[in-house]
Amino acid sequence: MNTADHIWHNGEFVAWEDAKVHVLTHALHYGTSVFEGIRAYDTREGTAIFRHHDHLKRLEDSARLYYMDLPFTRDQIREATHELIGRNGFKSCYIRPLVFRGHGPMGLDPEENPVEVMVAVWEWGAYLGDEGKQHGVRAKVSSWRRISPQSLIPHSKAGGQYLNSVLAKIESKRGGYEEAILLDEHGRVCEGSGENIFVVKDGIISTPPQTASILDGISRKSVIEIANDLGHTLVERDIARAELTLADEVFLVGTAAELVPVREIDDIEIGEPGQITRELQSVYEDALHGRAPAYEKWLDVVPVPSKA
Ligand SMILES: Cc1ncc(COP(=O)(O)O)c(C=O)c1O
């Protein structure tokens, strides 16, 4: 990971090495944080943040579900992020806003603990590797089930909930795979450890619905819209485990990973990325990099600071 010069913390721009919290920060002990993963790309119009508004809305929603009021408006966080990217001089970067319960009374009732906000940016390449984006990754269905809405809140991108993804990721990596696919509590296909999933069979694209304990992914929404615009048939429906390995094509989508084909699941070959995966990947990449006029609506162009 490349570092940056500045981080935004509670309304101030601070040097990377000075962005610190107390060891009794509530979120460190109990996972009381929510966050976003966002990317900015170098486009013809300048540095542009992909679906920035949607990510900040989800951040606010994630916080609300855990009874946290953001001490900054979405616009304030947006403008701070613009300035942060400018100060760090990045043309493209990963953006990590984090809202967390800070140092205060210790114990499980967090409501007296201050809600802190920080935004960090850094330069970060393809999460599952360039080779994975080209030729597909090897995945394994995890022995860990995705968190259930009976105990936690799959719709909230909350820090503590990510212990679930961490266990799945470690298991898959130690087993020699690049990614884990989690089933939901009922044994239906849910998602990757940090990506939503799509399967293609006989020309029809399917993806698990909102009720399958998924994170309501922003890349997922984008790919659904692109697939519909391209005239494909796309259905949101429950997917059985065996449908993964019997699929013609499988791919994962997420902000960090972007669109990544899956070439093998549970040691059963699916094959090199198929035609629909390739087509969607190409249009999606164009959308991310500002090369698709139809999807320019998704770009939040970072203003260039005027020279006084
Ligand atoms: C568990 C999980 N599912 C899905 C996604 C994909 O979401 P998005 O496309 O909004 O990045 C992510 C990444 O944020 C994730 O962590």
XYZ file of C-alpha atoms and ligand atoms in Angstrom:
324
model
C 0.000 0.000 0.000
C 1.357 3.413 -0.941
C 0.902 6.028 1.715
C -0.280 9.594 1.253
C 0.780 12.888 2.813
C -2.532 13.830 4.430
C -5.592 12.296 6.036
C -8.816 14.094 6.926
C -9.836 13.464 10.543
C -12.751 15.184 12.325
C -12.686 18.192 10.035
C -8.906 18.728 9.939
C -6.267 17.773 7.405
C -3.502 16.040 9.344
C -0.189 14.520 8.291
C -0.338 10.759 7.605
C 1.862 9.980 10.646
C -0.243 12.189 12.935
C -3.605 10.549 12.129
C -4.007 8.691 15.423
C -6.642 7.442 17.866
C -6.576 6.475 21.532
C -6.175 2.764 22.389
C -9.524 2.932 24.207
C -11.337 3.948 21.022
C -14.692 2.158 21.252
C -14.542 0.867 17.675
C -11.240 -0.929 18.361
C -12.872 -2.952 21.118
C -16.368 -3.568 19.782
C -16.203 -2.992 16.018
C -18.494 0.054 16.201
C -17.555 1.608 12.885
C -18.971 1.882 9.387
C -16.985 2.609 6.276
C -16.905 2.922 2.520
C -14.573 1.777 -0.211
C -14.577 4.166 -3.170
C -12.334 4.672 -6.181
C -11.301 7.735 -8.135
C -10.062 7.344 -11.702
C -7.959 9.426 -14.019
C -10.439 10.447 -16.754
C -10.446 12.912 -19.659
C -12.361 15.341 -17.407
C -9.768 15.010 -14.642
C -9.814 12.872 -11.524
C -13.344 11.538 -11.103
C -14.833 9.664 -8.147
C -17.098 6.814 -9.206
C -20.628 7.089 -7.768
C -19.415 9.252 -4.901
C -22.939 10.353 -3.894
C -24.156 6.762 -3.725
C -21.219 5.728 -1.565
C -21.722 8.641 0.837
C -25.431 7.877 1.033
C -24.642 4.250 1.895
C -22.153 5.463 4.535
C -24.872 7.546 6.138
C -27.350 4.646 5.939
C -24.813 2.200 7.418
C -24.245 4.618 10.314
C -27.970 5.158 10.867
C -28.547 1.406 11.155
C -26.054 1.410 14.052
C -27.559 4.511 15.715
C -24.723 6.843 14.714
C -25.411 10.390 13.517
C -22.751 11.726 11.205
C -21.245 14.930 12.630
C -20.614 16.140 9.052
C -22.978 16.419 6.126
C -22.466 14.350 3.012
C -21.481 17.544 1.180
C -18.843 18.364 3.780
C -17.332 14.884 3.474
C -17.498 15.117 -0.305
C -15.704 18.465 -0.396
C -13.104 17.315 2.137
C -12.440 14.273 -0.055
C -11.949 16.481 -3.112
C -9.474 18.618 -1.219
C -7.713 15.579 0.220
C -7.154 14.098 -3.247
C -5.819 17.471 -4.427
C -3.518 17.874 -1.420
C -2.103 14.386 -1.956
C -1.682 15.020 -5.659
C -3.314 11.756 -6.753
C -4.796 11.326 -10.230
C -6.407 8.040 -9.275
C -6.767 6.485 -5.838
C -8.783 4.387 -3.436
C -10.847 6.366 -0.911
C -11.678 5.051 2.552
C -14.129 7.088 4.659
C -14.603 5.683 8.168
C -17.156 6.677 10.806
C -16.417 5.301 14.249
C -17.235 5.510 17.923
C -14.267 7.121 19.607
C -12.752 7.229 23.071
C -15.347 7.686 25.818
C -17.143 5.538 28.364
C -16.072 1.891 28.146
C -18.827 -0.702 27.862
C -21.340 -1.888 25.352
C -23.561 1.194 25.379
C -21.795 3.433 22.841
C -24.257 6.312 22.795
C -22.093 8.649 24.876
C -19.001 7.977 22.778
C -18.194 10.624 20.177
C -18.781 9.741 16.533
C -15.535 10.462 14.678
C -15.053 10.643 10.925
C -11.935 10.233 8.839
C -11.176 9.947 5.148
C -7.948 8.406 3.857
C -6.796 8.043 0.249
C -4.023 5.975 -1.251
C -2.945 4.573 -4.583
C -4.123 0.970 -4.883
C -3.992 -1.410 -7.828
C -6.438 -4.182 -8.743
C -7.433 -5.913 -5.479
C -7.463 -9.431 -6.938
C -4.560 -8.724 -9.293
C -4.348 -7.779 -12.977
C -3.909 -11.411 -13.938
C -7.204 -12.198 -12.161
C -9.015 -9.475 -14.090
C -7.655 -10.872 -17.354
C -7.984 -14.620 -16.912
C -10.204 -15.064 -13.883
C -9.594 -16.130 -10.294
C -9.873 -19.441 -8.471
C -12.526 -19.341 -5.747
C -13.753 -21.690 -3.065
C -17.108 -21.809 -1.349
C -16.341 -20.879 2.228
C -17.155 -23.003 5.246
C -18.245 -19.711 6.834
C -21.790 -18.551 6.089
C -22.434 -14.859 5.423
C -23.746 -12.996 8.497
C -27.458 -13.425 8.951
C -29.947 -10.524 9.241
C -31.181 -12.321 12.347
C -28.009 -11.334 14.190
C -26.424 -8.461 12.283
C -27.211 -6.104 9.415
C -25.893 -7.256 6.016
C -27.043 -3.947 4.488
C -24.712 -1.969 6.751
C -21.053 -1.799 5.774
C -20.027 -2.033 9.415
C -16.492 -2.672 10.691
C -17.283 -5.443 13.186
C -19.267 -7.351 10.599
C -16.140 -7.732 8.493
C -14.765 -10.392 10.852
C -17.017 -12.648 8.764
C -15.238 -11.679 5.520
C -11.836 -11.851 7.230
C -12.405 -15.479 8.292
C -13.575 -16.427 4.797
C -10.654 -14.627 3.152
C -8.021 -16.267 5.374
C -9.565 -19.687 4.812
C -9.572 -19.283 1.029
C -6.031 -17.874 0.913
C -4.574 -20.599 3.108
C -6.334 -23.152 0.911
C -4.561 -21.730 -2.146
C -7.515 -19.813 -3.640
C -7.801 -16.157 -4.551
C -11.283 -15.536 -3.224
C -14.016 -16.994 -1.029
C -17.677 -17.264 -1.996
C -20.026 -17.201 0.970
C -23.438 -18.849 1.116
C -26.184 -17.266 3.200
C -27.677 -18.852 6.300
C -30.010 -20.962 4.090
C -27.164 -22.295 1.965
C -27.958 -20.104 -1.029
C -25.247 -18.258 -2.937
C -24.632 -14.853 -1.349
C -21.431 -13.054 -2.393
C -17.634 -12.952 -2.310
C -15.745 -11.801 0.793
C -15.690 -8.262 -0.662
C -17.675 -8.503 -3.919
C -21.148 -9.295 -5.212
C -21.556 -12.247 -7.551
C -23.199 -12.914 -10.924
C -23.682 -16.181 -12.816
C -24.470 -16.602 -16.508
C -26.276 -19.666 -17.856
C -27.712 -20.053 -21.351
C -27.375 -16.312 -21.930
C -29.284 -15.301 -18.781
C -27.479 -13.345 -16.079
C -28.533 -13.970 -12.473
C -27.491 -12.399 -9.202
C -28.721 -12.981 -5.628
C -31.443 -10.568 -4.449
C -31.393 -8.027 -1.606
C -32.967 -10.649 0.670
C -29.973 -13.019 0.320
C -27.949 -11.183 3.025
C -25.858 -9.363 0.406
C -24.272 -5.963 0.777
C -26.226 -3.690 -1.566
C -23.176 -3.183 -3.764
C -22.770 -0.085 -5.882
C -20.768 -1.961 -8.529
C -23.585 -4.537 -8.587
C -26.160 -1.797 -9.251
C -23.952 -0.384 -12.012
C -23.454 -3.749 -13.716
C -27.192 -4.473 -13.530
C -27.919 -1.169 -15.270
C -25.249 -1.790 -17.911
C -26.500 -5.336 -18.580
C -30.056 -4.052 -19.001
C -28.881 -1.249 -21.297
C -27.043 -3.813 -23.427
C -30.298 -5.751 -23.779
C -29.341 -8.758 -21.659
C -31.843 -10.628 -19.552
C -30.864 -10.174 -15.929
C -32.735 -11.634 -12.972
C -32.292 -11.154 -9.260
C -33.105 -14.533 -7.763
C -31.951 -17.155 -5.267
C -29.046 -19.177 -6.622
C -28.241 -22.737 -5.523
C -24.627 -23.684 -4.809
C -24.451 -26.184 -7.666
C -25.465 -23.466 -10.126
C -22.067 -21.882 -9.542
C -20.058 -24.752 -10.936
C -22.650 -25.555 -13.610
C -22.654 -21.939 -14.841
C -21.261 -20.934 -18.233
C -19.695 -17.845 -16.683
C -19.292 -16.446 -13.158
C -17.929 -13.060 -12.182
C -17.487 -10.898 -9.097
C -17.949 -7.144 -8.848
C -16.826 -4.705 -6.173
C -15.164 -1.331 -5.880
C -11.766 -2.691 -4.868
C -11.781 -5.674 -7.246
C -13.796 -4.041 -10.089
C -15.207 -6.756 -12.419
C -13.304 -10.016 -12.019
C -14.140 -13.264 -13.831
C -14.070 -16.530 -11.867
C -12.464 -19.387 -13.766
C -12.680 -22.157 -11.200
C -14.867 -22.863 -8.169
C -14.266 -25.692 -5.685
C -11.588 -27.087 -8.018
C -14.111 -27.428 -10.858
C -13.172 -25.600 -14.036
C -15.566 -22.959 -15.377
C -13.070 -21.786 -17.948
C -11.609 -18.610 -19.367
C -13.866 -15.521 -19.092
C -16.882 -15.878 -21.385
C -18.376 -13.486 -23.902
C -20.964 -11.818 -21.622
C -18.407 -11.352 -18.841
C -15.956 -9.792 -21.284
C -18.583 -7.466 -22.751
C -19.778 -6.277 -19.332
C -16.214 -5.911 -18.086
C -15.295 -3.774 -21.054
C -18.291 -1.412 -20.747
C -17.871 -1.253 -16.972
C -14.185 -0.340 -17.325
C -15.198 2.374 -19.808
C -17.741 3.696 -17.297
C -15.171 3.747 -14.473
C -12.580 5.543 -16.588
C -14.998 8.121 -18.030
C -14.961 6.681 -21.560
C -18.716 5.923 -21.700
C -20.876 9.043 -22.243
C -24.010 7.182 -21.067
C -22.472 6.677 -17.644
C -20.780 10.026 -17.105
C -23.662 10.707 -14.696
C -21.836 8.396 -12.246
C -18.681 10.525 -12.105
C -17.971 13.166 -9.488
C -15.145 15.172 -11.047
C -12.694 16.538 -8.489
C -12.350 20.302 -9.073
C -8.828 21.528 -9.775
C -7.948 24.082 -7.068
C -7.636 27.581 -8.530
C -4.158 29.077 -8.224
C -4.408 32.300 -6.182
C -19.081 -7.859 1.627
C -19.099 -7.030 0.393
N -19.983 -7.312 -0.573
C -20.044 -6.583 -1.711
C -19.186 -5.541 -1.932
C -19.287 -4.734 -3.195
O -19.796 -3.469 -2.917
P -19.415 -2.198 -3.799
O -19.664 -2.577 -5.199
O -20.334 -1.143 -3.330
O -17.981 -1.914 -3.551
C -18.246 -5.222 -0.955
C -17.322 -4.094 -1.152
O -17.538 -3.037 -0.635
C -18.204 -5.962 0.232
O -17.313 -5.688 1.182
